[in-house]
Amino acid sequence: MSNQDRHGSSSRPSQFTSLYLANIDPQVSDEALIQMFSCFGKIIRSVLPKDFRGEPRGFAFIEFESSDSAEQAFEHMNGTLIGQKIICVERTPKVDEGGFI
């Protein structure tokens, strides 16, 4: 069995609507992330976790209404300088698929 047969014949990833953002500058707010990512489509939810002191933990999750919006955001924002850091954007399962809360 070929590698392509095991992983499906399409090179396009499965339909996803949620993104994981890593390496976020602590000065960047949840509101700023929403503003930056909303140009790709309607955001259903965003989460910017904080530690016990209320400081951002350096990562976030954004869930879009459509998979096309998430794909565009992934393609355009991965490796982008936001604040003083270059963010890493990855696809992540939706909440009901074991993703973020």
mmCIF file of N, CA and C in Angstrom:
data_model
loop_
_atom_site.group_PDB
_atom_site.id
_atom_site.type_symbol
_atom_site.label_atom_id
_atom_site.label_comp_id
_atom_site.label_asym_id
_atom_site.label_seq_id
_atom_site.Cartn_x
_atom_site.Cartn_y
_atom_site.Cartn_z
ATOM 1 N N MET A 1 0.849 -1.176 0.000
ATOM 2 C CA MET A 1 0.000 0.000 0.000
ATOM 3 C C MET A 1 0.890 1.233 0.000
ATOM 4 N N SER A 2 0.597 2.174 -0.886
ATOM 5 C CA SER A 2 1.413 3.377 -0.968
ATOM 6 C C SER A 2 1.076 4.331 0.170
ATOM 7 N N ASN A 3 1.968 5.252 0.405
ATOM 8 C CA ASN A 3 1.769 6.261 1.438
ATOM 9 C C ASN A 3 0.524 7.088 1.131
ATOM 10 N N GLN A 4 0.309 7.368 -0.155
ATOM 11 C CA GLN A 4 -0.854 8.157 -0.543
ATOM 12 C C GLN A 4 -2.149 7.404 -0.248
ATOM 13 N N ASP A 5 -2.158 6.065 -0.465
ATOM 14 C CA ASP A 5 -3.340 5.261 -0.170
ATOM 15 C C ASP A 5 -3.668 5.262 1.319
ATOM 16 N N ARG A 6 -2.649 5.217 2.165
ATOM 17 C CA ARG A 6 -2.873 5.204 3.616
ATOM 18 C C ARG A 6 -3.447 6.517 4.113
ATOM 19 N N HIS A 7 -3.057 7.607 3.497
ATOM 20 C CA HIS A 7 -3.440 8.929 3.987
ATOM 21 C C HIS A 7 -4.490 9.602 3.119
ATOM 22 N N GLY A 8 -5.058 8.880 2.183
ATOM 23 C CA GLY A 8 -6.086 9.460 1.320
ATOM 24 C C GLY A 8 -5.466 9.987 0.045
ATOM 25 N N SER A 9 -6.276 10.107 -0.965
ATOM 26 C CA SER A 9 -5.752 10.496 -2.265
ATOM 27 C C SER A 9 -5.629 12.001 -2.416
ATOM 28 N N SER A 10 -6.260 12.758 -1.583
ATOM 29 C CA SER A 10 -6.203 14.206 -1.694
ATOM 30 C C SER A 10 -5.011 14.770 -0.930
ATOM 31 N N SER A 11 -4.355 15.748 -1.543
ATOM 32 C CA SER A 11 -3.255 16.402 -0.842
ATOM 33 C C SER A 11 -3.768 17.492 0.090
ATOM 34 N N ARG A 12 -5.041 17.859 -0.046
ATOM 35 C CA ARG A 12 -5.643 18.875 0.822
ATOM 36 C C ARG A 12 -5.948 18.263 2.183
ATOM 37 N N PRO A 13 -5.653 18.967 3.271
ATOM 38 C CA PRO A 13 -5.939 18.441 4.601
ATOM 39 C C PRO A 13 -7.437 18.285 4.817
ATOM 40 N N SER A 14 -7.793 17.473 5.808
ATOM 41 C CA SER A 14 -9.198 17.291 6.133
ATOM 42 C C SER A 14 -9.811 18.635 6.516
ATOM 43 N N GLN A 15 -11.127 18.701 6.454
ATOM 44 C CA GLN A 15 -11.826 19.939 6.783
ATOM 45 C C GLN A 15 -11.593 20.284 8.248
ATOM 46 N N PHE A 16 -11.057 21.439 8.495
ATOM 47 C CA PHE A 16 -10.813 21.892 9.861
ATOM 48 C C PHE A 16 -11.230 23.341 9.955
ATOM 49 N N THR A 17 -11.607 23.767 11.148
ATOM 50 C CA THR A 17 -12.002 25.159 11.344
ATOM 51 C C THR A 17 -11.225 25.807 12.486
ATOM 52 N N SER A 18 -10.408 25.038 13.193
ATOM 53 C CA SER A 18 -9.705 25.555 14.365
ATOM 54 C C SER A 18 -8.204 25.614 14.129
ATOM 55 N N LEU A 19 -7.595 26.653 14.690
ATOM 56 C CA LEU A 19 -6.151 26.844 14.587
ATOM 57 C C LEU A 19 -5.540 26.995 15.968
ATOM 58 N N TYR A 20 -4.323 26.482 16.103
ATOM 59 C CA TYR A 20 -3.507 26.657 17.309
ATOM 60 C C TYR A 20 -2.413 27.642 16.948
ATOM 61 N N LEU A 21 -2.253 28.683 17.742
ATOM 62 C CA LEU A 21 -1.228 29.698 17.521
ATOM 63 C C LEU A 21 -0.209 29.594 18.638
ATOM 64 N N ALA A 22 1.050 29.442 18.278
ATOM 65 C CA ALA A 22 2.124 29.328 19.266
ATOM 66 C C ALA A 22 3.101 30.490 19.109
ATOM 67 N N ASN A 23 3.879 30.709 20.159
ATOM 68 C CA ASN A 23 4.919 31.743 20.193
ATOM 69 C C ASN A 23 4.322 33.155 20.097
ATOM 70 N N ILE A 24 3.256 33.383 20.832
ATOM 71 C CA ILE A 24 2.596 34.695 20.812
ATOM 72 C C ILE A 24 3.272 35.635 21.806
ATOM 73 N N ASP A 25 3.575 36.818 21.337
ATOM 74 C CA ASP A 25 4.157 37.867 22.175
ATOM 75 C C ASP A 25 3.199 38.152 23.341
ATOM 76 N N PRO A 26 3.701 38.214 24.570
ATOM 77 C CA PRO A 26 2.817 38.458 25.721
ATOM 78 C C PRO A 26 2.102 39.811 25.675
ATOM 79 N N GLN A 27 2.584 40.732 24.866
ATOM 80 C CA GLN A 27 1.937 42.046 24.741
ATOM 81 C C GLN A 27 0.729 42.024 23.809
ATOM 82 N N VAL A 28 0.533 40.923 23.077
ATOM 83 C CA VAL A 28 -0.575 40.824 22.126
ATOM 84 C C VAL A 28 -1.823 40.331 22.862
ATOM 85 N N SER A 29 -2.910 41.075 22.731
ATOM 86 C CA SER A 29 -4.161 40.741 23.428
ATOM 87 C C SER A 29 -5.045 39.833 22.582
ATOM 88 N N ASP A 30 -6.035 39.245 23.243
ATOM 89 C CA ASP A 30 -7.025 38.429 22.551
ATOM 90 C C ASP A 30 -7.760 39.274 21.509
ATOM 91 N N GLU A 31 -8.087 40.497 21.865
ATOM 92 C CA GLU A 31 -8.780 41.400 20.951
ATOM 93 C C GLU A 31 -7.934 41.686 19.716
ATOM 94 N N ALA A 32 -6.630 41.862 19.895
ATOM 95 C CA ALA A 32 -5.740 42.111 18.759
ATOM 96 C C ALA A 32 -5.675 40.896 17.835
ATOM 97 N N LEU A 33 -5.621 39.690 18.424
ATOM 98 C CA LEU A 33 -5.613 38.469 17.612
ATOM 99 C C LEU A 33 -6.901 38.350 16.808
ATOM 100 N N ILE A 34 -8.022 38.608 17.442
ATOM 101 C CA ILE A 34 -9.310 38.539 16.747
ATOM 102 C C ILE A 34 -9.331 39.529 15.591
ATOM 103 N N GLN A 35 -8.853 40.729 15.829
ATOM 104 C CA GLN A 35 -8.834 41.749 14.780
ATOM 105 C C GLN A 35 -7.953 41.298 13.616
ATOM 106 N N MET A 36 -6.783 40.726 13.895
ATOM 107 C CA MET A 36 -5.860 40.285 12.843
ATOM 108 C C MET A 36 -6.411 39.112 12.043
ATOM 109 N N PHE A 37 -7.083 38.182 12.720
ATOM 110 C CA PHE A 37 -7.547 36.968 12.053
ATOM 111 C C PHE A 37 -8.946 37.105 11.465
ATOM 112 N N SER A 38 -9.723 38.083 11.887
ATOM 113 C CA SER A 38 -11.102 38.212 11.406
ATOM 114 C C SER A 38 -11.172 38.600 9.935
ATOM 115 N N CYS A 39 -10.089 39.103 9.373
ATOM 116 C CA CYS A 39 -10.106 39.436 7.946
ATOM 117 C C CYS A 39 -10.214 38.181 7.071
ATOM 118 N N PHE A 40 -9.998 36.996 7.653
ATOM 119 C CA PHE A 40 -10.089 35.749 6.897
ATOM 120 C C PHE A 40 -11.482 35.125 6.971
ATOM 121 N N GLY A 41 -12.318 35.590 7.886
ATOM 122 C CA GLY A 41 -13.672 35.065 8.006
ATOM 123 C C GLY A 41 -14.198 35.219 9.420
ATOM 124 N N LYS A 42 -15.434 34.776 9.610
ATOM 125 C CA LYS A 42 -16.093 34.907 10.905
ATOM 126 C C LYS A 42 -15.457 33.975 11.932
ATOM 127 N N ILE A 43 -15.070 34.547 13.064
ATOM 128 C CA ILE A 43 -14.487 33.790 14.172
ATOM 129 C C ILE A 43 -15.610 33.423 15.140
ATOM 130 N N ILE A 44 -15.705 32.142 15.437
ATOM 131 C CA ILE A 44 -16.719 31.651 16.372
ATOM 132 C C ILE A 44 -16.232 31.786 17.803
ATOM 133 N N ARG A 45 -14.947 31.494 18.001
ATOM 134 C CA ARG A 45 -14.393 31.508 19.360
ATOM 135 C C ARG A 45 -12.887 31.728 19.290
ATOM 136 N N SER A 46 -12.378 32.392 20.304
ATOM 137 C CA SER A 46 -10.930 32.517 20.468
ATOM 138 C C SER A 46 -10.607 32.354 21.946
ATOM 139 N N VAL A 47 -9.475 31.724 22.210
ATOM 140 C CA VAL A 47 -9.038 31.494 23.590
ATOM 141 C C VAL A 47 -7.562 31.850 23.675
ATOM 142 N N LEU A 48 -7.231 32.751 24.590
ATOM 143 C CA LEU A 48 -5.841 33.124 24.876
ATOM 144 C C LEU A 48 -5.610 32.792 26.353
ATOM 145 N N PRO A 49 -5.159 31.561 26.652
ATOM 146 C CA PRO A 49 -5.001 31.136 28.050
ATOM 147 C C PRO A 49 -4.005 32.012 28.820
ATOM 148 N N LYS A 50 -4.301 32.166 30.106
ATOM 149 C CA LYS A 50 -3.428 32.948 31.000
ATOM 150 C C LYS A 50 -2.985 32.086 32.167
ATOM 151 N N ASP A 51 -1.841 32.453 32.752
ATOM 152 C CA ASP A 51 -1.326 31.710 33.900
ATOM 153 C C ASP A 51 -1.992 32.211 35.183
ATOM 154 N N PHE A 52 -1.537 31.707 36.321
ATOM 155 C CA PHE A 52 -2.154 32.060 37.610
ATOM 156 C C PHE A 52 -2.009 33.536 37.952
ATOM 157 N N ARG A 53 -1.056 34.236 37.322
ATOM 158 C CA ARG A 53 -0.872 35.677 37.551
ATOM 159 C C ARG A 53 -1.692 36.529 36.585
ATOM 160 N N GLY A 54 -2.373 35.863 35.645
ATOM 161 C CA GLY A 54 -3.150 36.594 34.650
ATOM 162 C C GLY A 54 -2.342 36.982 33.428
ATOM 163 N N GLU A 55 -1.129 36.449 33.312
ATOM 164 C CA GLU A 55 -0.267 36.742 32.168
ATOM 165 C C GLU A 55 -0.527 35.734 31.049
ATOM 166 N N PRO A 56 -0.540 36.180 29.784
ATOM 167 C CA PRO A 56 -0.728 35.252 28.668
ATOM 168 C C PRO A 56 0.335 34.149 28.671
ATOM 169 N N ARG A 57 -0.073 32.944 28.303
ATOM 170 C CA ARG A 57 0.828 31.792 28.318
ATOM 171 C C ARG A 57 1.590 31.598 27.012
ATOM 172 N N GLY A 58 1.354 32.464 26.018
ATOM 173 C CA GLY A 58 2.133 32.406 24.783
ATOM 174 C C GLY A 58 1.520 31.573 23.671
ATOM 175 N N PHE A 59 0.273 31.144 23.850
ATOM 176 C CA PHE A 59 -0.399 30.414 22.782
ATOM 177 C C PHE A 59 -1.883 30.761 22.807
ATOM 178 N N ALA A 60 -2.568 30.424 21.708
ATOM 179 C CA ALA A 60 -3.994 30.717 21.607
ATOM 180 C C ALA A 60 -4.649 29.732 20.648
ATOM 181 N N PHE A 61 -5.976 29.719 20.675
ATOM 182 C CA PHE A 61 -6.772 28.923 19.752
ATOM 183 C C PHE A 61 -7.796 29.845 19.115
ATOM 184 N N ILE A 62 -8.013 29.658 17.819
ATOM 185 C CA ILE A 62 -9.041 30.419 17.112
ATOM 186 C C ILE A 62 -9.868 29.433 16.309
ATOM 187 N N GLU A 63 -11.189 29.540 16.434
ATOM 188 C CA GLU A 63 -12.089 28.687 15.668
ATOM 189 C C GLU A 63 -12.901 29.550 14.714
ATOM 190 N N PHE A 64 -12.852 29.194 13.435
ATOM 191 C CA PHE A 64 -13.572 29.909 12.393
ATOM 192 C C PHE A 64 -14.898 29.218 12.090
ATOM 193 N N GLU A 65 -15.809 29.950 11.495
ATOM 194 C CA GLU A 65 -17.085 29.385 11.077
ATOM 195 C C GLU A 65 -16.895 28.407 9.912
ATOM 196 N N SER A 66 -15.942 28.713 9.015
ATOM 197 C CA SER A 66 -15.748 27.854 7.843
ATOM 198 C C SER A 66 -14.315 27.344 7.738
ATOM 199 N N SER A 67 -14.189 26.197 7.097
ATOM 200 C CA SER A 67 -12.858 25.613 6.893
ATOM 201 C C SER A 67 -12.050 26.432 5.889
ATOM 202 N N ASP A 68 -12.713 27.072 4.932
ATOM 203 C CA ASP A 68 -11.995 27.912 3.968
ATOM 204 C C ASP A 68 -11.320 29.088 4.677
ATOM 205 N N SER A 69 -12.022 29.681 5.639
ATOM 206 C CA SER A 69 -11.450 30.796 6.411
ATOM 207 C C SER A 69 -10.235 30.331 7.198
ATOM 208 N N ALA A 70 -10.356 29.174 7.842
ATOM 209 C CA ALA A 70 -9.246 28.630 8.627
ATOM 210 C C ALA A 70 -8.053 28.327 7.730
ATOM 211 N N GLU A 71 -8.304 27.773 6.557
ATOM 212 C CA GLU A 71 -7.220 27.453 5.620
ATOM 213 C C GLU A 71 -6.494 28.716 5.174
ATOM 214 N N GLN A 72 -7.245 29.760 4.840
ATOM 215 C CA GLN A 72 -6.633 31.025 4.425
ATOM 216 C C GLN A 72 -5.805 31.626 5.554
ATOM 217 N N ALA A 73 -6.350 31.617 6.762
ATOM 218 C CA ALA A 73 -5.619 32.158 7.912
ATOM 219 C C ALA A 73 -4.344 31.362 8.149
ATOM 220 N N PHE A 74 -4.432 30.044 8.058
ATOM 221 C CA PHE A 74 -3.259 29.182 8.234
ATOM 222 C C PHE A 74 -2.182 29.539 7.213
ATOM 223 N N GLU A 75 -2.569 29.622 5.951
ATOM 224 C CA GLU A 75 -1.612 29.891 4.880
ATOM 225 C C GLU A 75 -0.975 31.272 4.974
ATOM 226 N N HIS A 76 -1.761 32.270 5.374
ATOM 227 C CA HIS A 76 -1.251 33.644 5.380
ATOM 228 C C HIS A 76 -0.577 34.068 6.688
ATOM 229 N N MET A 77 -0.976 33.469 7.803
ATOM 230 C CA MET A 77 -0.475 33.955 9.089
ATOM 231 C C MET A 77 0.677 33.136 9.675
ATOM 232 N N ASN A 78 0.848 31.902 9.256
ATOM 233 C CA ASN A 78 1.946 31.090 9.782
ATOM 234 C C ASN A 78 3.275 31.747 9.422
ATOM 235 N N GLY A 79 4.104 31.981 10.423
ATOM 236 C CA GLY A 79 5.403 32.610 10.206
ATOM 237 C C GLY A 79 5.366 34.130 10.172
ATOM 238 N N THR A 80 4.247 34.708 10.562
ATOM 239 C CA THR A 80 4.083 36.161 10.561
ATOM 240 C C THR A 80 4.611 36.770 11.857
ATOM 241 N N LEU A 81 5.266 37.914 11.732
ATOM 242 C CA LEU A 81 5.731 38.657 12.898
ATOM 243 C C LEU A 81 4.546 39.419 13.489
ATOM 244 N N ILE A 82 4.205 39.093 14.733
ATOM 245 C CA ILE A 82 3.160 39.801 15.461
ATOM 246 C C ILE A 82 3.776 40.254 16.772
ATOM 247 N N GLY A 83 3.789 41.560 16.983
ATOM 248 C CA GLY A 83 4.497 42.100 18.141
ATOM 249 C C GLY A 83 5.985 41.904 17.916
ATOM 250 N N GLN A 84 6.649 41.243 18.856
ATOM 251 C CA GLN A 84 8.093 41.001 18.753
ATOM 252 C C GLN A 84 8.426 39.543 18.440
ATOM 253 N N LYS A 85 7.402 38.734 18.081
ATOM 254 C CA LYS A 85 7.642 37.305 17.850
ATOM 255 C C LYS A 85 7.012 36.840 16.544
ATOM 256 N N ILE A 86 7.615 35.829 15.958
ATOM 257 C CA ILE A 86 7.058 35.186 14.774
ATOM 258 C C ILE A 86 6.175 34.041 15.257
ATOM 259 N N ILE A 87 4.893 34.095 14.891
ATOM 260 C CA ILE A 87 3.966 33.069 15.373
ATOM 261 C C ILE A 87 4.016 31.818 14.496
ATOM 262 N N CYS A 88 3.657 30.722 15.114
ATOM 263 C CA CYS A 88 3.519 29.437 14.438
ATOM 264 C C CYS A 88 2.038 29.080 14.482
ATOM 265 N N VAL A 89 1.446 28.837 13.321
ATOM 266 C CA VAL A 89 0.028 28.495 13.238
ATOM 267 C C VAL A 89 -0.093 27.048 12.783
ATOM 268 N N GLU A 90 -0.894 26.277 13.500
ATOM 269 C CA GLU A 90 -1.111 24.866 13.172
ATOM 270 C C GLU A 90 -2.597 24.564 13.174
ATOM 271 N N ARG A 91 -2.975 23.577 12.385
ATOM 272 C CA ARG A 91 -4.359 23.102 12.404
ATOM 273 C C ARG A 91 -4.577 22.293 13.680
ATOM 274 N N THR A 92 -5.778 22.360 14.214
ATOM 275 C CA THR A 92 -6.107 21.590 15.415
ATOM 276 C C THR A 92 -7.552 21.112 15.319
ATOM 277 N N PRO A 93 -7.864 19.971 15.934
ATOM 278 C CA PRO A 93 -9.251 19.473 15.880
ATOM 279 C C PRO A 93 -10.224 20.420 16.564
ATOM 280 N N LYS A 94 -11.482 20.361 16.124
ATOM 281 C CA LYS A 94 -12.531 21.133 16.787
ATOM 282 C C LYS A 94 -12.763 20.569 18.179
ATOM 283 N N VAL A 95 -13.477 21.307 18.994
ATOM 284 C CA VAL A 95 -13.748 20.915 20.380
ATOM 285 C C VAL A 95 -14.349 19.518 20.450
ATOM 286 N N ASP A 96 -15.358 19.239 19.627
ATOM 287 C CA ASP A 96 -16.019 17.942 19.693
ATOM 288 C C ASP A 96 -15.150 16.807 19.146
ATOM 289 N N GLU A 97 -13.972 17.130 18.590
ATOM 290 C CA GLU A 97 -13.037 16.134 18.094
ATOM 291 C C GLU A 97 -11.819 16.023 19.009
ATOM 292 N N GLY A 98 -11.921 16.559 20.205
ATOM 293 C CA GLY A 98 -10.824 16.455 21.169
ATOM 294 C C GLY A 98 -9.889 17.646 21.153
ATOM 295 N N GLY A 99 -10.293 18.745 20.568
ATOM 296 C CA GLY A 99 -9.460 19.932 20.508
ATOM 297 C C GLY A 99 -9.600 20.792 21.743
ATOM 298 N N PHE A 100 -9.436 22.088 21.591
ATOM 299 C CA PHE A 100 -9.421 22.995 22.734
ATOM 300 C C PHE A 100 -10.790 23.150 23.364
ATOM 301 N N ILE A 101 -10.750 23.629 24.578
ATOM 302 C CA ILE A 101 -11.981 23.827 25.351
ATOM 303 C C ILE A 101 -12.369 25.286 25.281
#
